[in-house]
Coordinates of C-alpha atoms in Angstrom, one line a residue:
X118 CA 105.8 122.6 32.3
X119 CA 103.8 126.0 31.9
X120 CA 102.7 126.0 28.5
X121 CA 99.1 128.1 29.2
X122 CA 96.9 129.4 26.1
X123 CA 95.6 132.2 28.7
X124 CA 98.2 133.9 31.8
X125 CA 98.6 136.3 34.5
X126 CA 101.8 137.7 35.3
X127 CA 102.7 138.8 38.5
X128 CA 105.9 141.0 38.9
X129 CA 107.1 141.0 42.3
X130 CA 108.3 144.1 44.3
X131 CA 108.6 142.2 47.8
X132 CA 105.0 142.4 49.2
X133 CA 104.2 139.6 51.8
X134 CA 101.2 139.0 50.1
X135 CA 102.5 138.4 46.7
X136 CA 101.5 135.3 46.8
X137 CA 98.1 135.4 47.8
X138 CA 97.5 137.9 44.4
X139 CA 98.5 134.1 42.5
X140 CA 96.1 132.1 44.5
X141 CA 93.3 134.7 44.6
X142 CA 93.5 134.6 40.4
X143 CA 93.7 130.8 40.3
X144 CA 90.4 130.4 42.3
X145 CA 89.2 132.2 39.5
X146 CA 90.2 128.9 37.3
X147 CA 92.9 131.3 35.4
X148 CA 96.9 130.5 35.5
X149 CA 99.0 132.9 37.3
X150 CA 102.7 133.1 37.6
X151 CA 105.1 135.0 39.6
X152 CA 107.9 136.2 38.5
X153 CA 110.8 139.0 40.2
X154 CA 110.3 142.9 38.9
X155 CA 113.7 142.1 37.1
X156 CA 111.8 140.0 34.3
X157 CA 113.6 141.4 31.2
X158 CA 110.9 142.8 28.2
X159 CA 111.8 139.9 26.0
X160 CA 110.8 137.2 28.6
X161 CA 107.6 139.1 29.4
X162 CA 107.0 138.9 25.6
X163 CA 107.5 135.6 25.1
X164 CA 105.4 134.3 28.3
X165 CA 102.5 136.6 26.2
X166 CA 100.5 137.0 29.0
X167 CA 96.9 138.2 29.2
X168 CA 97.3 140.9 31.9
X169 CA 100.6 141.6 34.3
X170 CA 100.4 142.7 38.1
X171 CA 102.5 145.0 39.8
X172 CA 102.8 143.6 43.2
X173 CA 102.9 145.6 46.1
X174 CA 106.5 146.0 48.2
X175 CA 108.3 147.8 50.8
X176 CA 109.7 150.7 49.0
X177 CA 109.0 154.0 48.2
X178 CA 108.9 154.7 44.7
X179 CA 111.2 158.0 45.2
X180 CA 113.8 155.7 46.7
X181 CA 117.6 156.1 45.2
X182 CA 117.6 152.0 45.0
X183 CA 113.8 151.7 44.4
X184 CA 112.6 148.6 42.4
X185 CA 112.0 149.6 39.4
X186 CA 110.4 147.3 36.5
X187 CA 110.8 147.7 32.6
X188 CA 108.5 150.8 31.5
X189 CA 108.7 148.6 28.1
X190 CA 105.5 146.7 29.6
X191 CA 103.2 149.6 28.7
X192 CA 103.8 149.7 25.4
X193 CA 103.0 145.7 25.0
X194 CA 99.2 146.7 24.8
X195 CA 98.9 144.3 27.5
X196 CA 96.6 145.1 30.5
X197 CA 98.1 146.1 33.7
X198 CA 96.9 146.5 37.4
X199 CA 98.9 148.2 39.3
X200 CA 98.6 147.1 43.5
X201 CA 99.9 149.6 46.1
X202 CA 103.4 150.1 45.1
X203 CA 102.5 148.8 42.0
X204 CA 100.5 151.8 41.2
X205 CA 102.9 154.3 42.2
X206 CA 105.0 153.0 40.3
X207 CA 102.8 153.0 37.7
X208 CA 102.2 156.1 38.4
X209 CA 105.9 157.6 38.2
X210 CA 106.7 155.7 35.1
X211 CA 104.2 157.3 33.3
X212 CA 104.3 160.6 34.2
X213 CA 102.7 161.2 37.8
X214 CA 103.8 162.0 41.0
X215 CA 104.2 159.9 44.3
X216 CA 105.2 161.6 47.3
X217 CA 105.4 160.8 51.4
X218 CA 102.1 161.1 52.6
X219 CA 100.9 163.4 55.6
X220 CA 98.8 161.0 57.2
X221 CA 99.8 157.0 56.1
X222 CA 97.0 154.6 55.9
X223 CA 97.9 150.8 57.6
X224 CA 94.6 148.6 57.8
X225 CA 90.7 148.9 57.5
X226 CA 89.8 152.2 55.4
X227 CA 86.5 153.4 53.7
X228 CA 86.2 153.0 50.1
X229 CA 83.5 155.1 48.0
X230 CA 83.9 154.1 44.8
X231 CA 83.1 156.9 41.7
X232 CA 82.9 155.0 39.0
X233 CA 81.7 151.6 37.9
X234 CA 82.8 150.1 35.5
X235 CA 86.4 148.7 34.7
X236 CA 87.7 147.1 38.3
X237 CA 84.6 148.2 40.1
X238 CA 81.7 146.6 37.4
X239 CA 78.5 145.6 39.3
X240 CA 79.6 147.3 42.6
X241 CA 77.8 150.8 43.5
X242 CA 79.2 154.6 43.7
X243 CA 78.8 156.9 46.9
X244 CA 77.1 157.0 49.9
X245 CA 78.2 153.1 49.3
X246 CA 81.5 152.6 52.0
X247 CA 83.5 149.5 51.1
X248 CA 85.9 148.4 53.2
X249 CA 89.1 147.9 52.2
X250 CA 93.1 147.1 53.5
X251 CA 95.3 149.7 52.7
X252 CA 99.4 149.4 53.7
X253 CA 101.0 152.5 52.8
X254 CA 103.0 155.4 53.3
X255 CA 103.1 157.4 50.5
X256 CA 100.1 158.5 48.4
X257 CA 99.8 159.4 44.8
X258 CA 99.3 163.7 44.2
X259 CA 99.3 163.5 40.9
X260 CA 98.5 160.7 38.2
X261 CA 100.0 160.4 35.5
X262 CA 98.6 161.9 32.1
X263 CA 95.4 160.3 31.0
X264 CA 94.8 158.9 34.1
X265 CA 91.4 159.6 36.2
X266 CA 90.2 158.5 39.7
X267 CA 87.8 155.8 39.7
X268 CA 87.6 155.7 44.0
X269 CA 88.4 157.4 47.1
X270 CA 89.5 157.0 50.6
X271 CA 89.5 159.6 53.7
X272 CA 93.4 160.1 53.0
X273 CA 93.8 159.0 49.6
X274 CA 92.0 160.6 46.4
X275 CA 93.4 158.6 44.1
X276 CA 92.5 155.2 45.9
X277 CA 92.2 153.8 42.4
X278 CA 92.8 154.7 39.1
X279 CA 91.9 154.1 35.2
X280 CA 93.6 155.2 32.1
X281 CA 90.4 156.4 29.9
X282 CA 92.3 155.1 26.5
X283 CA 94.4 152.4 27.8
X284 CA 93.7 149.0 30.2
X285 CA 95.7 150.4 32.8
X286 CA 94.3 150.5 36.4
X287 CA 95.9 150.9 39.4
X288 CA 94.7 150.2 43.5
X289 CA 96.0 151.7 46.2
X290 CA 95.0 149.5 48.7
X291 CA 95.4 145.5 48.3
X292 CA 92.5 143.4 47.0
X293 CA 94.2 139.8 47.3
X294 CA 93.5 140.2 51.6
X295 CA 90.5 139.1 53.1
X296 CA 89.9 142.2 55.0
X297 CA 89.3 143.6 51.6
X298 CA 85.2 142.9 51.5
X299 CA 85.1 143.4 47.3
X300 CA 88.9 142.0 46.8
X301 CA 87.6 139.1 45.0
X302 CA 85.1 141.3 42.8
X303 CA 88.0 143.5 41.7
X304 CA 90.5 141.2 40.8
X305 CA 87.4 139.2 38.8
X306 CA 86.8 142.2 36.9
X307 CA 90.5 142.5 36.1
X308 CA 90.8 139.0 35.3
X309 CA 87.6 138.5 33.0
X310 CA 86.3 141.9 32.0
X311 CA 90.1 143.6 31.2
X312 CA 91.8 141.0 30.3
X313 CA 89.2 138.5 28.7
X314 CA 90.7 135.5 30.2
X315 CA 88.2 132.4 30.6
X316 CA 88.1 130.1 33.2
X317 CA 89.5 127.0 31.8
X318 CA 92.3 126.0 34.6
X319 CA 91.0 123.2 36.2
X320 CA 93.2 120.1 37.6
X321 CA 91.1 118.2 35.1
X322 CA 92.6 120.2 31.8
X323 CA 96.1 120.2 34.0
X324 CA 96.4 116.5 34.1
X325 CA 95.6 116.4 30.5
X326 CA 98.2 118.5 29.6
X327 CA 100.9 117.1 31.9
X328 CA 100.4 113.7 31.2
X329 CA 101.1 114.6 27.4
X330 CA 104.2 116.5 28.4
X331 CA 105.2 113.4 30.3
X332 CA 104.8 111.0 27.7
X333 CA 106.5 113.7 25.4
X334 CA 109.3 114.3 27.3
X335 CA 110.0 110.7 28.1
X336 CA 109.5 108.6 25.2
X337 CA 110.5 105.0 25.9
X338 CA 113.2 106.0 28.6
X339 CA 113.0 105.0 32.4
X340 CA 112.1 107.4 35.3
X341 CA 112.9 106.8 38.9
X342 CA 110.4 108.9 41.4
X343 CA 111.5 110.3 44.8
X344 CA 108.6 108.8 47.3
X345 CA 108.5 110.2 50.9
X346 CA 104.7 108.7 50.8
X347 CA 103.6 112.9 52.0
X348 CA 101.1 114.3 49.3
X349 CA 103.4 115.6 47.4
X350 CA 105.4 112.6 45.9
X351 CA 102.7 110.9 46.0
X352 CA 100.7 113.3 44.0
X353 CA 103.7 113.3 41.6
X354 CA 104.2 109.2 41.1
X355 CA 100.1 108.7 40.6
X356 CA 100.7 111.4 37.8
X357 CA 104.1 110.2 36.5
X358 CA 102.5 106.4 36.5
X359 CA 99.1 107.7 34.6
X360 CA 101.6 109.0 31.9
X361 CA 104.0 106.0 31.5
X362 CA 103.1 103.0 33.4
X363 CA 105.6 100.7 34.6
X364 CA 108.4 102.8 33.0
X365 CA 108.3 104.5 36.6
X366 CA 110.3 103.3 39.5
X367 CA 109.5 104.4 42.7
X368 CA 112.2 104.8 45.3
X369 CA 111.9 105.5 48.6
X370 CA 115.0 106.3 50.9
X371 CA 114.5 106.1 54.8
X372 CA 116.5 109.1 56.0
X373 CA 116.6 108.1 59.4
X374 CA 114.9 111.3 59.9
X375 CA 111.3 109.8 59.6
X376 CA 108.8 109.9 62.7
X377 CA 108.2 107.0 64.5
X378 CA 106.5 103.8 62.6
X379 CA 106.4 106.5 59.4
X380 CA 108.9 104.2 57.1
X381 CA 106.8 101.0 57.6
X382 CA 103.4 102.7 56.9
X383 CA 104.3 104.3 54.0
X384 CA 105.5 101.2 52.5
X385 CA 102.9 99.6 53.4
X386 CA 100.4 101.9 52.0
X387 CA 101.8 101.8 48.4
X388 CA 102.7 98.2 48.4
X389 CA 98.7 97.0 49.4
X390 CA 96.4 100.1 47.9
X391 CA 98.2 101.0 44.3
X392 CA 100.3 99.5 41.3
X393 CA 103.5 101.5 41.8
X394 CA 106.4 99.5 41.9
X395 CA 108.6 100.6 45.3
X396 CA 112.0 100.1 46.4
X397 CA 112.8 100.6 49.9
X398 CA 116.2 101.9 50.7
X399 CA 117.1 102.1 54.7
X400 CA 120.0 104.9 54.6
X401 CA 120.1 105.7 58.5
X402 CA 123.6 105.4 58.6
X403 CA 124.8 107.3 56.1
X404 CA 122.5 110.2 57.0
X405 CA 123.1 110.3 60.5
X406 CA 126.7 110.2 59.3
X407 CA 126.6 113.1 57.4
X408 CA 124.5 115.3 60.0
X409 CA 127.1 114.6 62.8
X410 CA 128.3 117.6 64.3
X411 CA 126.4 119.7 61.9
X412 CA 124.2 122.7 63.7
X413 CA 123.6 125.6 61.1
X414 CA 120.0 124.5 59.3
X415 CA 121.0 125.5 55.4
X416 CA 123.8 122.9 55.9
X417 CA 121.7 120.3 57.0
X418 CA 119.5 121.2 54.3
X419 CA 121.9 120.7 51.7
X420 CA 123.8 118.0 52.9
X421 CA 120.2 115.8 53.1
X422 CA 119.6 117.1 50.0
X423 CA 122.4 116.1 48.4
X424 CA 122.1 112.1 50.0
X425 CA 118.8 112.0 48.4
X426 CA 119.9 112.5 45.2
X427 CA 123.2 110.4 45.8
X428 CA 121.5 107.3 47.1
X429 CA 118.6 108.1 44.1
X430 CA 121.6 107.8 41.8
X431 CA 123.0 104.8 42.7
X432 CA 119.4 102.9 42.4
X433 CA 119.4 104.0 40.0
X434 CA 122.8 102.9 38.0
X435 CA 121.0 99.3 40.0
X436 CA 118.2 99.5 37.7
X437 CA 120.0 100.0 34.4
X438 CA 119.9 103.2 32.1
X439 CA 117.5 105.8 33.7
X440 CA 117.6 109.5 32.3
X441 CA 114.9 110.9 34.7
X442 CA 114.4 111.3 38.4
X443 CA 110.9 113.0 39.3
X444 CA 110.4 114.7 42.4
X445 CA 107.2 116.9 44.1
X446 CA 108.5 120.3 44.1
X447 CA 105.7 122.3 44.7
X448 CA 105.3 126.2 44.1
X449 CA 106.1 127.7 47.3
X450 CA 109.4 125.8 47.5
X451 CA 110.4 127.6 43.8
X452 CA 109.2 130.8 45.4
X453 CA 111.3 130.6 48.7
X454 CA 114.3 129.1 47.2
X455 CA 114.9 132.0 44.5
X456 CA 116.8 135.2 45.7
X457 CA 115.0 138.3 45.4
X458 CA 116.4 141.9 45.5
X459 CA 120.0 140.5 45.6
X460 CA 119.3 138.8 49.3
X461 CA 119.7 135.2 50.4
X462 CA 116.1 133.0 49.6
X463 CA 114.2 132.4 52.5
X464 CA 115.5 128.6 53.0
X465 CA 116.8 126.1 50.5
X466 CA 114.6 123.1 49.9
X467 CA 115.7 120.2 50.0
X468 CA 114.6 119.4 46.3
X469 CA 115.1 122.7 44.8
X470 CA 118.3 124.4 46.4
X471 CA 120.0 121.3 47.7
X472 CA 120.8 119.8 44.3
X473 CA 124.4 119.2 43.1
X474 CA 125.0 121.7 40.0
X475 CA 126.3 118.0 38.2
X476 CA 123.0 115.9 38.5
X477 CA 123.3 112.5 35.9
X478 CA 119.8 112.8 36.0
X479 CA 117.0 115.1 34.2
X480 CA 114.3 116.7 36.3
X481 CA 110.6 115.9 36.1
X482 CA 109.2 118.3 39.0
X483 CA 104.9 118.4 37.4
X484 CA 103.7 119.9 40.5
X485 CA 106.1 123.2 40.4
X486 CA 103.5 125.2 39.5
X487 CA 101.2 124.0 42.3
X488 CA 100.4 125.7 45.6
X489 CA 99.3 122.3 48.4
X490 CA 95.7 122.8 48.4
X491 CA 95.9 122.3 44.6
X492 CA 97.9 119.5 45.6
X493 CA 95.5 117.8 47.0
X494 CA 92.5 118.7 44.5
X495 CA 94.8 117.4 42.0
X496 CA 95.1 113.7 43.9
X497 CA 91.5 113.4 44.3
X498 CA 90.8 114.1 40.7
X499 CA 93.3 111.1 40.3
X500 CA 91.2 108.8 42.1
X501 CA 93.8 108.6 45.2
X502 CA 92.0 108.0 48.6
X503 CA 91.6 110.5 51.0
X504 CA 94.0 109.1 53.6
X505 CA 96.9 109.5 51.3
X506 CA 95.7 113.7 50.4
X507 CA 95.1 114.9 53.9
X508 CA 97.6 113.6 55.6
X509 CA 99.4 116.9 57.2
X510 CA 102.5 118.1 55.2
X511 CA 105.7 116.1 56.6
X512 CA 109.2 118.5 55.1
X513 CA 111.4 116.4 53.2
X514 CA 114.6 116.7 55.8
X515 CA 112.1 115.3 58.3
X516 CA 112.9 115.8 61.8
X517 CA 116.2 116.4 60.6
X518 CA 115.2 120.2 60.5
X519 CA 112.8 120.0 63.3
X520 CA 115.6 119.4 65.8
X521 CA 118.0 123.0 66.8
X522 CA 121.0 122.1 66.3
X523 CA 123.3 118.8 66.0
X524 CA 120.9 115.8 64.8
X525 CA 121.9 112.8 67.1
X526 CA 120.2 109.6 67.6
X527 CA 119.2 110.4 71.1
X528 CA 117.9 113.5 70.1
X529 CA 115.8 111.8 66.9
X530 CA 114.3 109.6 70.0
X531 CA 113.0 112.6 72.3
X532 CA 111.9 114.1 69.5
X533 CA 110.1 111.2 68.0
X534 CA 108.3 110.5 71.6
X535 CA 107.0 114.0 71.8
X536 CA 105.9 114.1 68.5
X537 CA 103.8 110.7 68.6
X538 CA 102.2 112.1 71.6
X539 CA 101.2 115.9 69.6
X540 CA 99.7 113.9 66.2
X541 CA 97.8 111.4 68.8
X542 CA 96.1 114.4 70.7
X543 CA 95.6 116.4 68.0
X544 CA 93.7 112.9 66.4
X545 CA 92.0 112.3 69.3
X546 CA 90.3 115.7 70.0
X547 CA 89.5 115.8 66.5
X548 CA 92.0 119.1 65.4
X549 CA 94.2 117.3 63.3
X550 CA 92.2 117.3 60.1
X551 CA 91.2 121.4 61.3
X552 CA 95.2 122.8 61.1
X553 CA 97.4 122.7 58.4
X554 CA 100.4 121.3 60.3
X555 CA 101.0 120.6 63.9
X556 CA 104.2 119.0 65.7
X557 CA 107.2 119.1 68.0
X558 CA 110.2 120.9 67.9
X559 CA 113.6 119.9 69.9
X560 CA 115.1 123.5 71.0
X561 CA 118.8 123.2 71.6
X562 CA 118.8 124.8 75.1
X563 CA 118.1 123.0 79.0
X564 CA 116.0 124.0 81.6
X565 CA 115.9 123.8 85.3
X566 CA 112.5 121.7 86.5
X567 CA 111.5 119.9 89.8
X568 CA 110.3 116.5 89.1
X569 CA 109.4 114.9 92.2
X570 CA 112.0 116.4 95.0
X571 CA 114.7 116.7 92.8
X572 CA 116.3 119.3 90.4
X573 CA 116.8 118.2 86.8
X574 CA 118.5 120.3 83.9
X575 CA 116.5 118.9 80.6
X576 CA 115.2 119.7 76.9
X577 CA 112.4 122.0 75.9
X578 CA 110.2 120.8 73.5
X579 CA 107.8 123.1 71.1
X580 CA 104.6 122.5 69.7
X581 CA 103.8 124.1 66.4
X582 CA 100.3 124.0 65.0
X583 CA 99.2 126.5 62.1
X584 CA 96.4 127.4 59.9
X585 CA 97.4 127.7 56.2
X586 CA 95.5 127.1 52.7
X587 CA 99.2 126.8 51.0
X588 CA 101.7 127.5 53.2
X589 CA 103.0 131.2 52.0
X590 CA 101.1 132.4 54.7
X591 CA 100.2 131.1 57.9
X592 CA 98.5 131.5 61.2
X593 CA 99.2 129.7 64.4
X594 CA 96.1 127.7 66.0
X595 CA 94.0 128.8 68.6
X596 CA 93.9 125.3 70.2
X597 CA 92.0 124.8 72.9
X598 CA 94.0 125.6 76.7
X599 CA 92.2 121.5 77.6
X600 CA 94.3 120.1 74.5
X601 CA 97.5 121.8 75.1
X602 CA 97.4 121.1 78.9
X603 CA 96.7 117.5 77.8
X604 CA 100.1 117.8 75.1
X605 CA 102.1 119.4 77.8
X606 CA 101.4 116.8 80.4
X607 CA 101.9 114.0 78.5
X608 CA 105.0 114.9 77.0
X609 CA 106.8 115.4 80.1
X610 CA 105.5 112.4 81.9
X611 CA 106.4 110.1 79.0
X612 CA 109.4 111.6 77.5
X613 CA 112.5 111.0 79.1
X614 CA 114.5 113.9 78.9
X615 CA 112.1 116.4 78.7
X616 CA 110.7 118.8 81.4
X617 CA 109.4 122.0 79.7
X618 CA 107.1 122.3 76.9
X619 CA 105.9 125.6 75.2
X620 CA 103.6 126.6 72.4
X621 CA 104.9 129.1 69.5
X622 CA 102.4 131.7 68.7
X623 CA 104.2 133.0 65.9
X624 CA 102.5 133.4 62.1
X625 CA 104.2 133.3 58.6
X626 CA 105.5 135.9 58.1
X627 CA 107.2 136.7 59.6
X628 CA 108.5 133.5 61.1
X629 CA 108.1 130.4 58.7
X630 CA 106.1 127.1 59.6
X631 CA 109.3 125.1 60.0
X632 CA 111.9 126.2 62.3
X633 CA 114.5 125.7 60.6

C-alpha cells in the first residue's frame, strides 16, 4: 500500500543512519521510502518521486567494488541530495573527483556556510560557525562541472555543493543526526523549497487512504488478523475492522512463549474494551515441540514463524473460505529482513522472513510503511486507549528469542520470574513509560555464586532497557544505580536458579535491541 501523490526516495549505500534520513523527512509530514542503490532506472521512474537521496555508506567511491547507483537518475530532472558518500558519488558520476583525504573528519566540525539560498535558505554566511557531524574519509578535490561550493569546513572546501542550472546539492556531512544543530533546516529546504513537496502525510489522510485500499482489496471476502494484543496487531485489527467490519476475524495463538499472565490479559482486554471478534488458540505444545533441541536464533525464528502461519491456516479452513490473513509488519522489520550488498539481513522476522514461500493465504500487512512511533500516533487517531499504544514493544517469538539457546519449559519459567520482577520495578519507579523497551534475557552459560555457605553453579540473567523513537537506532538507559540494585536483588532472591544478574550497555548499532 504506497500509492503517495508526493515522495522521497532514499537510495541506500549502507549508512547506519539511513534510516533516520526517512524519519527526519516524515516529521516533515512528507512520505519517504527506502530503497537499496540497486533500484533499477525504470522502478525509480515509475515510483516518480519528488526528490531522491543518496544515502551515506561505508565505501570509498574509488573502491574496485564500490556501490555504485544508476547515473540514469540525473537525467530524470528529478532533484537530488547527495549525503556524504552520496555526494561523492555524486560527484564522480558527473565528472569530479574524490580522493583519500589528508586529514579525515569523524564528529563535531565548524560549518561557515557561503551561500544562502538552496539547502541553506534563512540560515546566515561567515563569521556564522554551525556545527555539524561529519563521518568521513575521503573529501571531494574537485566537483564535478557546473558545480559550485555553497559551505566550508576546516578540512573540507566543498562541505556542500549546488549545481547552478540543475537541483542537485550535495552535503558532506550528515544532516539527519542530532549533533547536526541546522540538520532539520537543511533537509526542510530540500524537502519544500527544491522539491516542492507539501506537507500532507498525516495519519489522518493515511487512514483514509488505507481504509479504501482495504475495502478495495477485499470486497465481500473474509480476513483473519494475527493478534499478539502488542501495538502493532492491534494497530492493524482496529484499522482492518474500520475498513470491513465483522468481515475480520481476529485470532490469537498463545505460543507458549508469552510472559507470565500476558495470554489472559490480552484476551481480556479485547474481549471487554472493543467489538473485535477473538479466537483464542492455546498452541504450547506444539511450539515447545518444535523449539526442542533448537539453539541457533534464525531457526527458532523461522520455525515460530512458520507455526504462526500453520495454526492461522487451519482456523482458518475452521472458519470457512478466508483469502486474507493480515498481520503488523511494521517498517523496520521490511528494512532488516531485506539483504543488502549481497550479505545475510540483519535477522528474519518472524512475519516477514519466516513465511512459507506456499502461503494459502494473501497478505494484508497496512502498517509496512510505518516506523513504531507512527504506530502509535496512528492508534490514537483511531480512538484506541492509551493502555493499549504504550505498552512497550513485546517481539512476536516472545521469550522464545529472549532465551540463548534451547527453549525449555524450565527455562520459559526462570525467565518469566525475572522478567515479572524487571517490568514491576521499572512500573514502580516510574521508568517504564521513559524507555522504549526494558526486560530479561536468559544467557546460556552458569556461574559460580555463594548463597548462604554454599557454592552453587547457576544462570545469568540480563537486563536490557533502551531508548529508541523507532527502533533502527537505539540507546541503552542510563537507569538509576538504586533501581538496578533493586532488579538485581530481587531477581536473585526470588528466582530459583539464578545467581548473577548483569546489565547490557550496548546501543543499536551495533548490537540490536533483541538478542537474538
Amino acid at each position: 500500500m504506497s500509492t503517495h501523490n508526493e515522495k522521497i526516495l532514499i537510495l541506500d549505500f549502507g549508512s547506519q543512519t539511513t534510516q533516520l534520513i526517512a524519519r527526519r523527512i516524515r516529521e516533515q509530514k512528507v512520505y519517504s521510502e527506502i530503497h537499496p542503490y540497486t533500484l533499477s532506472l525504470d522502478r525509480i521512474k515509475a515510483m516518480q518521486p519528488s526528490g531522491i537521496v543518496l544515502s551515506g555508506g561505508p565505501a570509498s567511491v574509488y573502491d574496485d567494488d564500490a556501490p555504485i547507483s544508476d547515473k540514469g537518475i540525473f537525467d530524470l530532472g528529478i532533484p537530488v541530495l547527495g549525503i556524504c558518500y552520496g555526494a561523492q558519488l555524486m560527484m564522480q558520476q558527473l565528472g569530479g573527483r574524490v580522493e583519500k583525504a589528508e586529514k579525515r573528519e569523524f564528529g563535531k566540525a565548524e560549518l561557515s556556510i557561503t551561500y544562502t539560498a538552496g539547502l541553506f535558505a534563512g540560515l546566515e554566511t561567515a563569521p556564522s560557525h554551525y556545527q555539524v557531524w561529519m563521518s568521513h574519509g575521503d573529501r571531494i578535490e574537485e566537483p564535478a562541472p557546473g558545480f559550485v561550493a555553497t559551505a566550508t569546513s576546516p578540512h573540507s572546501p566543498y562541505a556542500a555543493l549546488r549545481h547552478e542550472e540543475k537541483p542537485f546539492v550535495a552535503v558532506q556531512f550528515h544532516p539527519e543526526v542530532a549533533h547536526t544543530l541546522i540538520g532539520t533546516d537543511i533537509l526542510r529546504n530540500f524537502i519544500f523549497g527544491i522539491c516542492n513537496c507539501h506537507p500532507t502525510w498525516t495519519m489522518h489522510s493515511f487512514i483514509d487512504a488505507t481504509v479504501a485500499e482495504i475495502k478495495q482489496q477485499v470486497g465481500t471476502d473474509r480476513v483473519i488478523c494475527a493478534l499478539s494484543g502488542g501495538v502493532d496487531s492491534s494497530v492493524t485489527a482496529a484499522l482492518v475492522h474500520r475498513a470491513i467490519g465483522d468481515q475480520l476475524t481476529c485470532i490469537y495463538v498463545n505460543n507458549g512463549l508469552m510472559r507470565t499472565g500476558e495470554s489472559e490479559s490480552v484476551l481480556r482486554f479485547f474481549r471487554e474494551k472493543t467489538d473485535l471478534t477473538v479466537i483464542d488458540v492455546d498452541a504450547t505444545d506444539y511450539f515447545l515441540g518444535q523449539l526442542a533441541g533448537i539453539s541457533d536464533p534464525e531457526e527458532k525464528r523461522k520455525r515460530i514463524g512458520f507455526g504462526f502461519i500453520k495454526i492461522f491456516e487451519e482456523e482458518a479452513n475452521k472458519l470457512g473460505e478466508v483469502k486474507y490473513l493480515a498481520q503488523g509488519t511494521l517498517y523496520p522489520d521490511v528494512i532488516e529482513s531485506v539483504v543488502f550488498r549481497g550479505k545475510a539481513p540483519i535477522k528474519s522476522h518472524h512475519n516477514v522472513g519466516g513465511l512459507p514461500e506456499r502461503m494459502q493465504m494473501q497478505l494484508i500487512e497496512p502498517l509496512r510503511e510505518l516506523f513504531k512511533d507512527e504506530v502509535r500516533e496512528l492508534g490514537l487517531e483511531l480512538g484506541m486507549p492509551e493502555e493499549a499504544i504504550f505498552r512497550q514493544p513485546f517481539p512476536g517469538p516472545g521469550l522464545g528469542i529472549r532465551i540463548m539457546g534451547e527453549v525449555t519449559r524450565q527455562r520459559l519459567d526462570i525467565l518469566r520470574q525475572a522478567d515479572v520482577i524487571v517490568l514491576e520495578e521499572m512500573k514502580d519507579a516510574g521508568w517504564y513509560r521513559k524507555v522504549w523497551q526494558s526486560f530479561a534475557v536468559l544467557l546460556p552459560i552458569q556461574t559460580v555464586g555463594v548463597m548462604g555457605d554454599g557454592r552453587t553453579y547457576e544462570h545469568v540473567i540480563a537486563i536490557r532497557s533502551v531508548d529508541s523513537r523507532d527502533a533502527m537506532t537505539a540507546d541503552w538507559s542510563r537507569l538509576p544505580y538504586d533501581l538496578l540494585g533493586r532488579i538485581s536483588t530481587r531477581i536473585i532472591n526470588e528466582v530459583r536458579g539464578v545467581n548473577r544478574v548483569v546489565y547490557d550497555i550496548s546501543s543499536k548499532p551495533p548490537a540490536t535491541i533483541e538478542w537474538e
